[in-house]
Short mmCIF file of C-alpha atoms in Angstrom, two decimals:
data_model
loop_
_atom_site.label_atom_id
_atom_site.label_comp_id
_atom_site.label_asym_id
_atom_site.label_seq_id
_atom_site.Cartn_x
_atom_site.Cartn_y
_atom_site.Cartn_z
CA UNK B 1 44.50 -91.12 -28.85
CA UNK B 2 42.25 -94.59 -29.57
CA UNK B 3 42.60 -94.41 -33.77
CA UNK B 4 39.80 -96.80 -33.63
CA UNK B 5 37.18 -93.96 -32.10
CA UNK B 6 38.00 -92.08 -34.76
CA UNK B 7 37.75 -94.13 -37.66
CA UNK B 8 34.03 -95.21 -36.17
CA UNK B 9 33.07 -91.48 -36.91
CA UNK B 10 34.58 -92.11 -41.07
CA UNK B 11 31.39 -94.18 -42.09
CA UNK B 12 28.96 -91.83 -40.83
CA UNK B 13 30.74 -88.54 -41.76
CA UNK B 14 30.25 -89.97 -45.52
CA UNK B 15 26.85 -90.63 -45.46
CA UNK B 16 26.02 -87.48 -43.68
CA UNK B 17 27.67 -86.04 -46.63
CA UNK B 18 26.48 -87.83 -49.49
CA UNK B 19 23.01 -87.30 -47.93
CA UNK B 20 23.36 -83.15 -47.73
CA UNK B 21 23.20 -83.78 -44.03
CA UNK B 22 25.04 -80.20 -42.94
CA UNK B 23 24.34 -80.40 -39.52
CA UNK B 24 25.74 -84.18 -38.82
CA UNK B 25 28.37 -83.52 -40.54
CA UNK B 26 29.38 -80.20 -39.05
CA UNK B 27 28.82 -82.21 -35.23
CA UNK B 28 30.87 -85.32 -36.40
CA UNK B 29 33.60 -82.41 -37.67
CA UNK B 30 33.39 -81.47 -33.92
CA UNK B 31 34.09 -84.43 -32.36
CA UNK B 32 36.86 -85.16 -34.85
CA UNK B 33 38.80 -81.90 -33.48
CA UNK B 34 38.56 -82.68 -30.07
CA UNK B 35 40.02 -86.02 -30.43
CA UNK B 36 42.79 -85.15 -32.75
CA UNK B 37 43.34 -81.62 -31.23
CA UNK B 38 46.19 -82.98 -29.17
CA UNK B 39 48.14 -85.06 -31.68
CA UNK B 40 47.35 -83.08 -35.13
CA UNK B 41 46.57 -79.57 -34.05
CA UNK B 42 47.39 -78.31 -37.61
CA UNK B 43 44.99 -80.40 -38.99
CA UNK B 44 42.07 -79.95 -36.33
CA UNK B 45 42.82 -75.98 -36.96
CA UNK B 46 41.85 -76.70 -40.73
CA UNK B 47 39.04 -78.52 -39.80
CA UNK B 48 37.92 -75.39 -37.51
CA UNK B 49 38.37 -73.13 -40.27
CA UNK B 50 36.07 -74.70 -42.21
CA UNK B 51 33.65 -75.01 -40.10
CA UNK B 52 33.68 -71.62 -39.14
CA UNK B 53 33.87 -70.50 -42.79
CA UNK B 54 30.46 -72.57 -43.81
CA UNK B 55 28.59 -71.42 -40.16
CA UNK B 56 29.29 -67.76 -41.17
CA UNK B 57 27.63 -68.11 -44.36
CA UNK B 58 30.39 -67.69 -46.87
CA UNK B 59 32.00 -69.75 -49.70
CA UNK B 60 33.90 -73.17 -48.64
CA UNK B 61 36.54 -72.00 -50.99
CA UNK B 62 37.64 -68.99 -48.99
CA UNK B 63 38.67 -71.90 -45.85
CA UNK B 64 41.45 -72.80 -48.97
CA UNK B 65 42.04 -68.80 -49.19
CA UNK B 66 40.45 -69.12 -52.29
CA UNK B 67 37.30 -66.69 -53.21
CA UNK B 68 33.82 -67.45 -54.20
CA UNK B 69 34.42 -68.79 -57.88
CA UNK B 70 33.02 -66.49 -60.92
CA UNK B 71 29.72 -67.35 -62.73
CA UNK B 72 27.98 -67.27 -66.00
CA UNK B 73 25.76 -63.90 -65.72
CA UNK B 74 22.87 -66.19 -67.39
CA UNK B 75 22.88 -69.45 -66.38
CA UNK B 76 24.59 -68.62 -63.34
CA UNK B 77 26.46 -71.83 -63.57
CA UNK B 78 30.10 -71.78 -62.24
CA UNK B 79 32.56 -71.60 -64.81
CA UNK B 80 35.18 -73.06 -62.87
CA UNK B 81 35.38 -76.09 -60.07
CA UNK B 82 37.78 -75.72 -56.99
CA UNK B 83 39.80 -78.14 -55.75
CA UNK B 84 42.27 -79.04 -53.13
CA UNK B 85 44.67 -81.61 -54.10
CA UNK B 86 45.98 -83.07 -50.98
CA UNK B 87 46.01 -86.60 -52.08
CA UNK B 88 46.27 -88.39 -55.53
CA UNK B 89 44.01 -91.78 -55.92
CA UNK B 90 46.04 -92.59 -58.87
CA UNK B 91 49.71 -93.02 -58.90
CA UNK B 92 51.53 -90.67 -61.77
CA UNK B 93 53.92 -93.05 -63.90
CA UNK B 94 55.63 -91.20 -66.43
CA UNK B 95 57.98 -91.72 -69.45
CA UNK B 96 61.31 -90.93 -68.11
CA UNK B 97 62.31 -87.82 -70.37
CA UNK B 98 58.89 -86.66 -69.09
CA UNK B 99 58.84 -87.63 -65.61
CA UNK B 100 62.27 -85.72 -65.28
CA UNK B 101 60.84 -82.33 -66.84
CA UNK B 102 57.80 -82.63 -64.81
CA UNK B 103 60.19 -82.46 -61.59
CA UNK B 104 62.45 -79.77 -62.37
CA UNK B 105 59.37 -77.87 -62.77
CA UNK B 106 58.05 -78.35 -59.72
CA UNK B 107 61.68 -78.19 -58.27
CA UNK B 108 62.19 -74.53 -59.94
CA UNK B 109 58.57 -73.72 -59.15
CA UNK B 110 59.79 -74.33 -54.81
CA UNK B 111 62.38 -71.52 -55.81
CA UNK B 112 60.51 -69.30 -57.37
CA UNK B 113 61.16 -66.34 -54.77
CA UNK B 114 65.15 -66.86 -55.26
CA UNK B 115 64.48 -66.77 -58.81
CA UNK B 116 62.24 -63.69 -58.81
CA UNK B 117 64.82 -61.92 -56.77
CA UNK B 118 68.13 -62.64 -58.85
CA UNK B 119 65.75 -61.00 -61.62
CA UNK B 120 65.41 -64.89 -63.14
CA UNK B 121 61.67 -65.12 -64.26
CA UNK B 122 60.48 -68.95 -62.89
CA UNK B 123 58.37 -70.86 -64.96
CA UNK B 124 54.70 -70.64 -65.03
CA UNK B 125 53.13 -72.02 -68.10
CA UNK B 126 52.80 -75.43 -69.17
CA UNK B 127 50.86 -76.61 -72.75
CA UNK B 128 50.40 -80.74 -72.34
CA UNK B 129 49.52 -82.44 -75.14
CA UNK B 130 49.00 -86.56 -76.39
CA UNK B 131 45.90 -88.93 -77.19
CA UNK B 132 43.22 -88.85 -74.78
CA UNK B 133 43.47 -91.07 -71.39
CA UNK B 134 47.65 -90.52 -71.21
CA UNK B 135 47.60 -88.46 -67.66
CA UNK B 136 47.61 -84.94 -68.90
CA UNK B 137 44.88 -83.80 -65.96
CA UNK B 138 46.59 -86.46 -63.66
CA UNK B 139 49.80 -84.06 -64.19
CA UNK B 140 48.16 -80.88 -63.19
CA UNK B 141 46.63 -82.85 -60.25
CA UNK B 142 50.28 -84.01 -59.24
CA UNK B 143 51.52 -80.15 -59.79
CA UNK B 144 48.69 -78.63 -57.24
CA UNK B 145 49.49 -81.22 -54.89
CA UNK B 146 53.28 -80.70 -54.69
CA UNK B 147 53.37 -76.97 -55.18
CA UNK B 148 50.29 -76.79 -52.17
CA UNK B 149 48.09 -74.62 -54.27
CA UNK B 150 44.23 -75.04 -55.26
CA UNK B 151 43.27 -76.30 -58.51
CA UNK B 152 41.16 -74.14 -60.58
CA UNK B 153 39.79 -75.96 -63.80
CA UNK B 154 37.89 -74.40 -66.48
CA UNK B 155 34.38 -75.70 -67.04
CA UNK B 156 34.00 -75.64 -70.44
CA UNK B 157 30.05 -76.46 -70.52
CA UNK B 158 29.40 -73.67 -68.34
CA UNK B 159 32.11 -71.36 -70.33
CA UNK B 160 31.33 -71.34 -74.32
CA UNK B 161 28.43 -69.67 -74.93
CA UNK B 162 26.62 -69.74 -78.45
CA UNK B 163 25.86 -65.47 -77.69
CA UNK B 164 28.43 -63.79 -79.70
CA UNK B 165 30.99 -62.09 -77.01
CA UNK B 166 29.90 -64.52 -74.12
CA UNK B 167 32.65 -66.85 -74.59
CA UNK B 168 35.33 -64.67 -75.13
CA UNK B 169 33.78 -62.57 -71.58
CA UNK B 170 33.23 -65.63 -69.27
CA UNK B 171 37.37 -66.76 -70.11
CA UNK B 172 38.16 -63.67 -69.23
CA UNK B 173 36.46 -63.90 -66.24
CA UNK B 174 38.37 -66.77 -65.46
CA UNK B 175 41.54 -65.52 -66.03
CA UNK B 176 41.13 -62.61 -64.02
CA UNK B 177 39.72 -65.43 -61.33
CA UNK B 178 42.93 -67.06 -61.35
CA UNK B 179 45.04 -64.21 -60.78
CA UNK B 180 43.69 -63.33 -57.99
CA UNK B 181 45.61 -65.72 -55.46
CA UNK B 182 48.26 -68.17 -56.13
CA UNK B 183 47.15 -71.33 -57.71
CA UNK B 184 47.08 -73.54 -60.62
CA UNK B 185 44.71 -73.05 -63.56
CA UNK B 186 43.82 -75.89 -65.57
CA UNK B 187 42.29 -75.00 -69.52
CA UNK B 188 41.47 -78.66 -70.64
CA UNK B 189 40.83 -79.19 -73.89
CA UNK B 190 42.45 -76.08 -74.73
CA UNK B 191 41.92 -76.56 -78.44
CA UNK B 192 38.62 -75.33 -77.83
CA UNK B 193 39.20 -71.66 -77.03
CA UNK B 194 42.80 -71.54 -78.63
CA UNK B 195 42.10 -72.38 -82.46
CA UNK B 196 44.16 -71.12 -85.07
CA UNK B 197 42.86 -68.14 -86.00
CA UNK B 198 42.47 -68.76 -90.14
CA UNK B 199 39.67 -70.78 -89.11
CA UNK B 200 37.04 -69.73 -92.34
CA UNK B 201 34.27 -70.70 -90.31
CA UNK B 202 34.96 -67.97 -87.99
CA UNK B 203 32.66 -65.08 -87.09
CA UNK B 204 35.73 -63.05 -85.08
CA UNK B 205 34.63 -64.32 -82.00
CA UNK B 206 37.35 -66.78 -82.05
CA UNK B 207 40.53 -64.00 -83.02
CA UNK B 208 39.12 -62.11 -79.59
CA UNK B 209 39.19 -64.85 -77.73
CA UNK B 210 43.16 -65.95 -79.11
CA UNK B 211 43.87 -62.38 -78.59
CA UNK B 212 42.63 -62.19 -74.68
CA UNK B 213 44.87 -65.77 -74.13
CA UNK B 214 48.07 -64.36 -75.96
CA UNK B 215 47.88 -60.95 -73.48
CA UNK B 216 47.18 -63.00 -70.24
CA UNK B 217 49.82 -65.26 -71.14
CA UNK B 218 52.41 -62.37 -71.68
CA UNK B 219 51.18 -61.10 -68.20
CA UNK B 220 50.51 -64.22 -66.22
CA UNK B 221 52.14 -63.15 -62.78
CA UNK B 222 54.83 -65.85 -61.56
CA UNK B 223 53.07 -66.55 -58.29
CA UNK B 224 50.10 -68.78 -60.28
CA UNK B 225 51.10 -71.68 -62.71
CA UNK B 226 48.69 -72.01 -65.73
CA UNK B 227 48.66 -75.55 -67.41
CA UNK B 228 46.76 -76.06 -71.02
CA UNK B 229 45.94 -79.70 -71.96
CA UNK B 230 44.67 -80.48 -75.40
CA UNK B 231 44.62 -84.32 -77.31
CA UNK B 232 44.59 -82.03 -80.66
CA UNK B 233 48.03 -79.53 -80.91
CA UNK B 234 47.72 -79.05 -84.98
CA UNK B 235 44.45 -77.43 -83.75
CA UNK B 236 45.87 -74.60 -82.00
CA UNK B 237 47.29 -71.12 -83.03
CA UNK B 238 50.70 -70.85 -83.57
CA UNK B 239 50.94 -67.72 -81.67
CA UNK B 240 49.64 -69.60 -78.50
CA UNK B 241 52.35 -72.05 -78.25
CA UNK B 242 55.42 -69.31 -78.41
CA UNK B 243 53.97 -67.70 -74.99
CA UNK B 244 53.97 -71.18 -73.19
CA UNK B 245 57.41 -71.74 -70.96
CA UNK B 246 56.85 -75.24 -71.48
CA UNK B 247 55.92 -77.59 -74.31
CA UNK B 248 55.67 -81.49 -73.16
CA UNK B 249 54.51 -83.79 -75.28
CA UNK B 250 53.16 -87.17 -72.63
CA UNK B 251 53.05 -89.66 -75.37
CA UNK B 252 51.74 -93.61 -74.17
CA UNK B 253 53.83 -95.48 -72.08
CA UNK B 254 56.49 -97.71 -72.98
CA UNK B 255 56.67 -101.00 -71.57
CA UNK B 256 58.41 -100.53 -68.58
CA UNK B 257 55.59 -98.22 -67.48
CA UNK B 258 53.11 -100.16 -68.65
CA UNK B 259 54.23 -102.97 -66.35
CA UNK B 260 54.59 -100.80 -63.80
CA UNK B 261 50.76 -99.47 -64.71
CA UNK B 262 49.40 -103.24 -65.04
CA UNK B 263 50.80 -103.78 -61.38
CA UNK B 264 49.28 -100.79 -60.12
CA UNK B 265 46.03 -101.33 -60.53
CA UNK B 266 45.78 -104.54 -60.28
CA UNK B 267 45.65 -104.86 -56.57
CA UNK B 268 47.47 -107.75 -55.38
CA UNK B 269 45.87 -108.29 -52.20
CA UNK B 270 42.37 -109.18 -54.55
CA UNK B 271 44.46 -111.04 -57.01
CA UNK B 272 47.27 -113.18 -55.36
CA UNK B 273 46.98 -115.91 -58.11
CA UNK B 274 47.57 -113.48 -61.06
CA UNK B 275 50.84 -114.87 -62.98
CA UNK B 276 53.77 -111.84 -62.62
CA UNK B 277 55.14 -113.65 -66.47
CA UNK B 278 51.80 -113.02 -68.05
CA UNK B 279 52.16 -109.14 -66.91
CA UNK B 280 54.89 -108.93 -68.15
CA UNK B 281 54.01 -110.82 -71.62
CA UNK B 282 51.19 -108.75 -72.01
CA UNK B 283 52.86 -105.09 -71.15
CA UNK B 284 55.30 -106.49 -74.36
CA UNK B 285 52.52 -107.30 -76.18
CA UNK B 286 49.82 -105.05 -76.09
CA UNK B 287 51.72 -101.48 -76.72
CA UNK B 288 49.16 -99.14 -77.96
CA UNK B 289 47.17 -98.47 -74.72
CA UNK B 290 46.95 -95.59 -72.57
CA UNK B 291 47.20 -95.38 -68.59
CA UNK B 292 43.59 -95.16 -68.72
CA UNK B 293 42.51 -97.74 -70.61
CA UNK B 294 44.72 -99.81 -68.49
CA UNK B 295 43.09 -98.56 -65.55
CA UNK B 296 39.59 -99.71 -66.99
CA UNK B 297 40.53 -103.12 -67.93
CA UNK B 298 42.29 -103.72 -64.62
CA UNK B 299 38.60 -102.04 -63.09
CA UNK B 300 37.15 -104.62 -65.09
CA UNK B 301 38.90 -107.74 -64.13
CA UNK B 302 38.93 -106.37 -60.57
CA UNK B 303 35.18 -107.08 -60.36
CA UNK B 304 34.90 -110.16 -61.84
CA UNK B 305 37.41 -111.97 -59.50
CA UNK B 306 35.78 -110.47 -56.41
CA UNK B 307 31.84 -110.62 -57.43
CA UNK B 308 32.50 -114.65 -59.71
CA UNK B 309 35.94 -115.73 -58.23
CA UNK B 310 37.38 -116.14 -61.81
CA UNK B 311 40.50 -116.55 -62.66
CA UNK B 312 42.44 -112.86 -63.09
CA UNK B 313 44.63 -114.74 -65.64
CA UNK B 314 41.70 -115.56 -67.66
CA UNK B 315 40.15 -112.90 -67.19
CA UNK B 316 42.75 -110.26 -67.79
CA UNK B 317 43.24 -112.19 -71.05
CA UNK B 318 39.31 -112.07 -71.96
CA UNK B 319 39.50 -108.78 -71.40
CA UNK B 320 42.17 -107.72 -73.75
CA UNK B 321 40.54 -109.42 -76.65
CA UNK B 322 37.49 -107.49 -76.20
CA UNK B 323 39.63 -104.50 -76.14
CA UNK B 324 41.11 -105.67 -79.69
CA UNK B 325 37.72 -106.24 -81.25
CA UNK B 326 37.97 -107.11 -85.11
CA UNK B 327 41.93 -107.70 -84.46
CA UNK B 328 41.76 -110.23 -82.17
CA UNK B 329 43.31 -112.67 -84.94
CA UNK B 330 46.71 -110.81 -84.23
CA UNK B 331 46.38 -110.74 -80.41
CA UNK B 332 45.82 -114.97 -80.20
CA UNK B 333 48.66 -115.15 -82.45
CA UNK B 334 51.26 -113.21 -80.58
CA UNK B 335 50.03 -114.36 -77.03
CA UNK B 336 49.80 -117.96 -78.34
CA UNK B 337 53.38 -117.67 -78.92
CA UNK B 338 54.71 -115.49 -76.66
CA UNK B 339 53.26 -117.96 -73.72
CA UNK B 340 54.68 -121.08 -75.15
CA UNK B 341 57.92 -119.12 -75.51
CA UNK B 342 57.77 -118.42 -72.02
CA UNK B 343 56.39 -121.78 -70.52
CA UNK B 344 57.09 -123.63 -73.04
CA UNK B 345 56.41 -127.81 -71.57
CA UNK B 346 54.45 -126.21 -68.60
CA UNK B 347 51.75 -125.25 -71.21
CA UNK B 348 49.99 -127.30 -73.19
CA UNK B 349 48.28 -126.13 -76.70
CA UNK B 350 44.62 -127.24 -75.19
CA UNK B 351 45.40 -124.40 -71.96
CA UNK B 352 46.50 -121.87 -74.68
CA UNK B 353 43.17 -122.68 -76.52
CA UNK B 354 41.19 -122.00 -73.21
CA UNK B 355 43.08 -118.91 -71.98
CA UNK B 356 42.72 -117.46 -75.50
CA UNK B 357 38.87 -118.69 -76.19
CA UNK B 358 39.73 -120.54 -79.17
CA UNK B 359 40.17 -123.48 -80.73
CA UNK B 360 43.28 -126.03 -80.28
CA UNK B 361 43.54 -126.18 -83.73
CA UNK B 362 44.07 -122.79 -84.13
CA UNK B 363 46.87 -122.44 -81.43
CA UNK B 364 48.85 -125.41 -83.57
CA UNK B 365 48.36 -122.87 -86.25
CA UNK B 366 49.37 -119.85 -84.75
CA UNK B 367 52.67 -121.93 -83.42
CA UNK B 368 53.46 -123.35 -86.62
CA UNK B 369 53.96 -119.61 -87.50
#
């Protein structure tokens, strides 16, 4: 098989896509399964089957043995998406003590049967909480794509209605959804349909609503894994977090993961020159940043070496000050330091003064410290 023929057929599969071109893309799929029939037959038979799913008129999901997902009766918006994880285009770098529950899960969860059978009920509820941007839906992503199921995430825009009942109906729907066939059900934001239940600005619709969670929870069957993800936990009912088998805190990482993170996404093959010391300066220094906010700055620094040929070092340095905004004071003080401790002749105060955008004066002064 000639690997170049096929990846000629890549560029115009994705435009045929991106353009709602069904009929190119269902030819190119074609072509595709007669070239790779030979050497991937499991993966040309998937191919087939989705083909032959869409061409007899029925739901794309059902080719992932997933049905049709439910809708809102009025707006007739989906109120979940679909999703089959085969892949993850970020990396998941954990805290240890996290990383290590994370695994056993998914180790107990490919043992599940043997569990069921010695009477053992396996795990199948996870609550994640932490700030915003610290990998919370990257960990459910990471769970569908080593357990092989679907991912089934709860729209929330499409779900909460402002009709009194709606709400409380449409999760339900949901639920019921999920059960249907093994998967794993993601309920971001979860504070948003699990408040505490002394809420005084609460009409009842929010007690039924707690009260259909706490009964699917007791009943969740063990073949389906259902992950809640919420930045606020004070927020939710106290009942709630008693049913969940799991309760993991993914706090920001520490700075062995944020090196790790820094290196990720900061591709070396666009940014050879970028100093390995000042990586690791910075994951000491700046230690109140999430995974994705490193993920933006590196984004960030990305496209200015490729599009002006700066300087990453520079750059990733610029960058960071931005990020620290009226507190940038503190920042030029500890990196002025922290790079003469760590060149200390190599660098002169007048490089320290240009790296950091200010004056030389002002190094001396930070130094003098």
């Amino acid at each position: 098989m000639n690997s170049n023929s096929i990846l000629k057929n890549i560029p115009g599969l994705i435009r045929a896509s991106l353009d709602g071109d069904k009929r190119t893309v269902e030819l190119t799929a074609i072509n595709l399964i007669r070239k790779i029939k030979k050497e991937h037959p499991e993966i040309s038979q998937e191919i087939a089957e989705i083909i032959t799913t869409y061409s007899a008129g029925a739901s794309l999901t059902r080719s992932m043995g997933v049905t049709p997902p439910p809708a809102d009766n009025d707006s007739f918006l989906s109120l979940v998406k679909v999703e089959e994880i085969k892949d993850l285009s970020d990396k998941l770098i954990l805290e240890q003590e996290t990383d290590e529950i994370i695994h056993r899960f998914v180790r107990e969860r490919a043992v599940s049967q043997k569990l069921v059978s010695m009477g053992i009920k396996p795990p199948n509820s996870i609550i994640l909480y932490g700030q915003p941007g610290v990998g919370k839906t990257l960990i459910s992503k990471y769970l569908a794509k080593e357990l092989n199921l679907p991912l089934i995430t709860l729209d929330l825009s499409a779900t909460i209605s402002s009709y009194l009942g709606k709400t409380g109906q449409n999760l339900k729907k949901v639920l019921e959804y999920a059960k249907m066939s093994p998967c794993i059900l993601l309920l971001d934001e979860f504070d948003a349909v699990a408040k505490r239940r002394d809420d005084p600005s609460d009409l009842g619709e929010l007690k039924r609503i707690v009260n259909v969670l706490l009964k699917e929870l007791e009943e969740w069957p063990s073949n389906s894994v259902l992950v809640a993800a919420t930045n606020f936990p004070d927020y939710l009912d106290k009942a709630i977090w008693r049913r969940f088998d799991l309760k993991i805190e993914v706090p920001l990482p520490e700075k062995e993961s944020r090196n790790r993170l820094w290196r990720e996404f900061l591709n070396e093959s666009t940014t050879p020159s970028l100093n390995p010391d000042l990586l690791d300066l910075i994951s000491i220094t700046v230690n109140h940043i999430s995974p994705s906010d490193i993920k933006q700055v590196c984004e960030r620094v990305l496209r200015r070496v490729v599009v002006d040929n700066s300087d990453p070092n520079l750059c990733l340095i610029q960058e960071l000050r931005i990020r620290f905004d009226g507190n940038a004071g503190e920042f030029n003080k500890v990196m002025s330091q922290k790079l003469k401790e760590i060149y200390g002749r190599k660098i002169s105060q007048a490089k320290i003064a240009e790296l950091l955008g200010i004056s030389t004066s002002t190094v001396n002064h930070h130094l003098k410290k």
